[in-house]
Short mmCIF file of C-alpha atoms in Angstrom, two decimals:
data_model
loop_
_atom_site.label_atom_id
_atom_site.label_comp_id
_atom_site.label_asym_id
_atom_site.label_seq_id
_atom_site.Cartn_x
_atom_site.Cartn_y
_atom_site.Cartn_z
CA UNK A 1 50.66 -30.56 -15.49
CA UNK A 2 51.39 -30.47 -11.34
CA UNK A 3 54.68 -32.24 -10.96
CA UNK A 4 57.59 -32.17 -12.16
CA UNK A 5 58.03 -36.19 -12.23
CA UNK A 6 54.44 -35.95 -14.47
CA UNK A 7 56.54 -33.41 -16.97
CA UNK A 8 59.46 -35.12 -16.76
CA UNK A 9 57.73 -38.10 -18.08
CA UNK A 10 55.48 -35.90 -20.72
CA UNK A 11 59.22 -34.52 -22.07
CA UNK A 12 60.55 -38.26 -22.67
CA UNK A 13 58.39 -39.44 -25.07
CA UNK A 14 57.39 -35.78 -26.70
CA UNK A 15 61.43 -36.66 -27.42
CA UNK A 16 61.72 -40.08 -28.19
CA UNK A 17 62.30 -40.68 -32.47
CA UNK A 18 63.20 -36.41 -32.74
CA UNK A 19 67.17 -36.61 -34.19
CA UNK A 20 68.27 -35.80 -31.32
CA UNK A 21 71.48 -36.91 -29.19
CA UNK A 22 71.33 -38.35 -25.58
CA UNK A 23 73.00 -36.58 -24.11
CA UNK A 24 70.08 -33.27 -25.42
CA UNK A 25 67.48 -35.19 -24.53
CA UNK A 26 69.23 -35.66 -20.94
CA UNK A 27 69.22 -31.86 -20.93
CA UNK A 28 65.75 -31.58 -22.25
CA UNK A 29 64.16 -33.23 -19.35
CA UNK A 30 66.29 -31.13 -16.60
CA UNK A 31 65.46 -27.86 -18.16
CA UNK A 32 61.97 -28.83 -18.11
CA UNK A 33 62.28 -30.78 -14.63
CA UNK A 34 64.16 -27.04 -13.34
CA UNK A 35 61.31 -24.84 -14.62
CA UNK A 36 58.04 -27.00 -14.03
CA UNK A 37 59.33 -27.00 -10.36
CA UNK A 38 59.81 -23.47 -10.02
CA UNK A 39 56.47 -22.66 -11.61
CA UNK A 40 54.60 -25.79 -8.97
CA UNK A 41 56.32 -23.75 -6.25
CA UNK A 42 56.32 -19.98 -6.81
CA UNK A 43 53.57 -19.97 -8.65
CA UNK A 44 51.97 -22.47 -6.04
CA UNK A 45 49.28 -23.62 -8.54
CA UNK A 46 49.14 -26.03 -11.94
CA UNK A 47 51.43 -24.89 -15.12
CA UNK A 48 51.38 -25.57 -18.98
CA UNK A 49 54.09 -27.11 -20.39
CA UNK A 50 54.73 -26.06 -24.20
CA UNK A 51 57.35 -27.74 -26.35
CA UNK A 52 58.48 -26.42 -29.65
CA UNK A 53 60.19 -27.87 -32.78
CA UNK A 54 61.24 -24.82 -34.03
CA UNK A 55 64.16 -26.59 -36.60
CA UNK A 56 67.10 -26.16 -35.39
CA UNK A 57 65.86 -25.44 -31.37
CA UNK A 58 63.74 -26.06 -28.66
CA UNK A 59 61.54 -23.94 -27.30
CA UNK A 60 60.75 -24.53 -23.92
CA UNK A 61 57.01 -22.57 -22.60
CA UNK A 62 56.03 -23.15 -18.73
CA UNK A 63 53.24 -20.52 -17.86
CA UNK A 64 51.91 -20.24 -14.36
CA UNK A 65 49.85 -18.16 -12.14
CA UNK A 66 52.39 -16.48 -10.37
CA UNK A 67 53.33 -12.74 -12.34
CA UNK A 68 56.35 -12.40 -10.45
CA UNK A 69 59.55 -12.69 -12.69
CA UNK A 70 61.53 -15.36 -12.07
CA UNK A 71 64.55 -14.57 -9.85
CA UNK A 72 68.70 -16.16 -10.72
CA UNK A 73 70.59 -16.20 -7.65
CA UNK A 74 73.99 -17.32 -9.16
CA UNK A 75 75.62 -16.69 -5.68
CA UNK A 76 74.16 -20.41 -4.07
CA UNK A 77 77.30 -22.34 -2.90
CA UNK A 78 77.22 -25.93 -4.84
CA UNK A 79 75.70 -27.45 -1.17
CA UNK A 80 72.92 -25.12 -1.24
CA UNK A 81 69.69 -27.33 -1.49
CA UNK A 82 68.21 -25.28 -3.78
CA UNK A 83 68.64 -21.86 -5.93
CA UNK A 84 70.59 -22.86 -9.04
CA UNK A 85 68.25 -24.74 -11.42
CA UNK A 86 67.80 -21.54 -13.38
CA UNK A 87 71.91 -20.89 -13.79
CA UNK A 88 71.36 -24.62 -15.06
CA UNK A 89 68.51 -24.12 -17.67
CA UNK A 90 70.48 -20.87 -18.83
CA UNK A 91 73.92 -22.77 -19.14
CA UNK A 92 72.21 -25.33 -21.37
CA UNK A 93 69.17 -23.70 -22.76
CA UNK A 94 70.52 -20.38 -23.37
CA UNK A 95 68.83 -16.55 -21.99
CA UNK A 96 65.57 -17.29 -20.36
CA UNK A 97 62.60 -15.06 -22.12
CA UNK A 98 59.86 -14.81 -19.98
CA UNK A 99 56.39 -13.15 -21.16
CA UNK A 100 54.13 -11.81 -18.60
CA UNK A 101 50.10 -12.13 -19.50
CA UNK A 102 47.37 -12.00 -18.10
CA UNK A 103 46.87 -14.44 -14.39
CA UNK A 104 50.56 -15.35 -15.12
CA UNK A 105 53.81 -15.74 -17.02
CA UNK A 106 55.76 -17.93 -19.25
CA UNK A 107 59.12 -18.65 -19.49
CA UNK A 108 60.91 -19.91 -22.17
CA UNK A 109 64.04 -21.68 -22.64
CA UNK A 110 65.77 -22.66 -25.94
CA UNK A 111 68.29 -25.27 -26.42
CA UNK A 112 70.08 -25.38 -29.56
CA UNK A 113 70.11 -28.37 -31.36
CA UNK A 114 71.25 -27.40 -34.91
CA UNK A 115 73.21 -24.53 -36.20
CA UNK A 116 72.63 -21.42 -33.95
CA UNK A 117 70.21 -21.09 -30.98
CA UNK A 118 66.51 -18.23 -31.92
CA UNK A 119 65.98 -17.33 -28.41
CA UNK A 120 62.18 -16.06 -29.09
CA UNK A 121 61.90 -12.16 -28.43
CA UNK A 122 59.05 -11.32 -26.20
CA UNK A 123 57.16 -9.62 -29.42
CA UNK A 124 57.50 -12.78 -31.12
CA UNK A 125 55.45 -15.27 -28.44
CA UNK A 126 52.44 -15.42 -29.31
CA UNK A 127 49.79 -14.43 -26.54
CA UNK A 128 46.39 -14.63 -25.88
CA UNK A 129 43.87 -11.50 -28.01
CA UNK A 130 41.83 -9.24 -25.54
CA UNK A 131 38.89 -10.41 -26.61
CA UNK A 132 40.07 -14.25 -25.13
CA UNK A 133 41.22 -12.15 -22.13
CA UNK A 134 37.56 -11.58 -21.19
#
């Protein structure tokens, strides 16, 4: 993935036909857009978007090549040109989970669809095996 526009279109197509309200679809597309924007801007490379239906929750995962953790900056004012994206993502999708990996990281946000959200723990996230890293 190299642009938020592409990510939004891919996500909207993936969500079509799923049992979600239009508001939930809009929230998911916005979360994807913010996470991909951050990955492209701060990772300075392409990123990988993965959408996983967890049976009542939706895991949105964006992997990039930056090893630095995302920085939530809640102090930005309403008219600041940047810095509010991760705060918005957390309000719409709950806490972020950052999974470091070889040569980068994956940032997860989970959107609650039915029942309590099941936020993935870092230990639950599948990582490449050591053989795959070589």
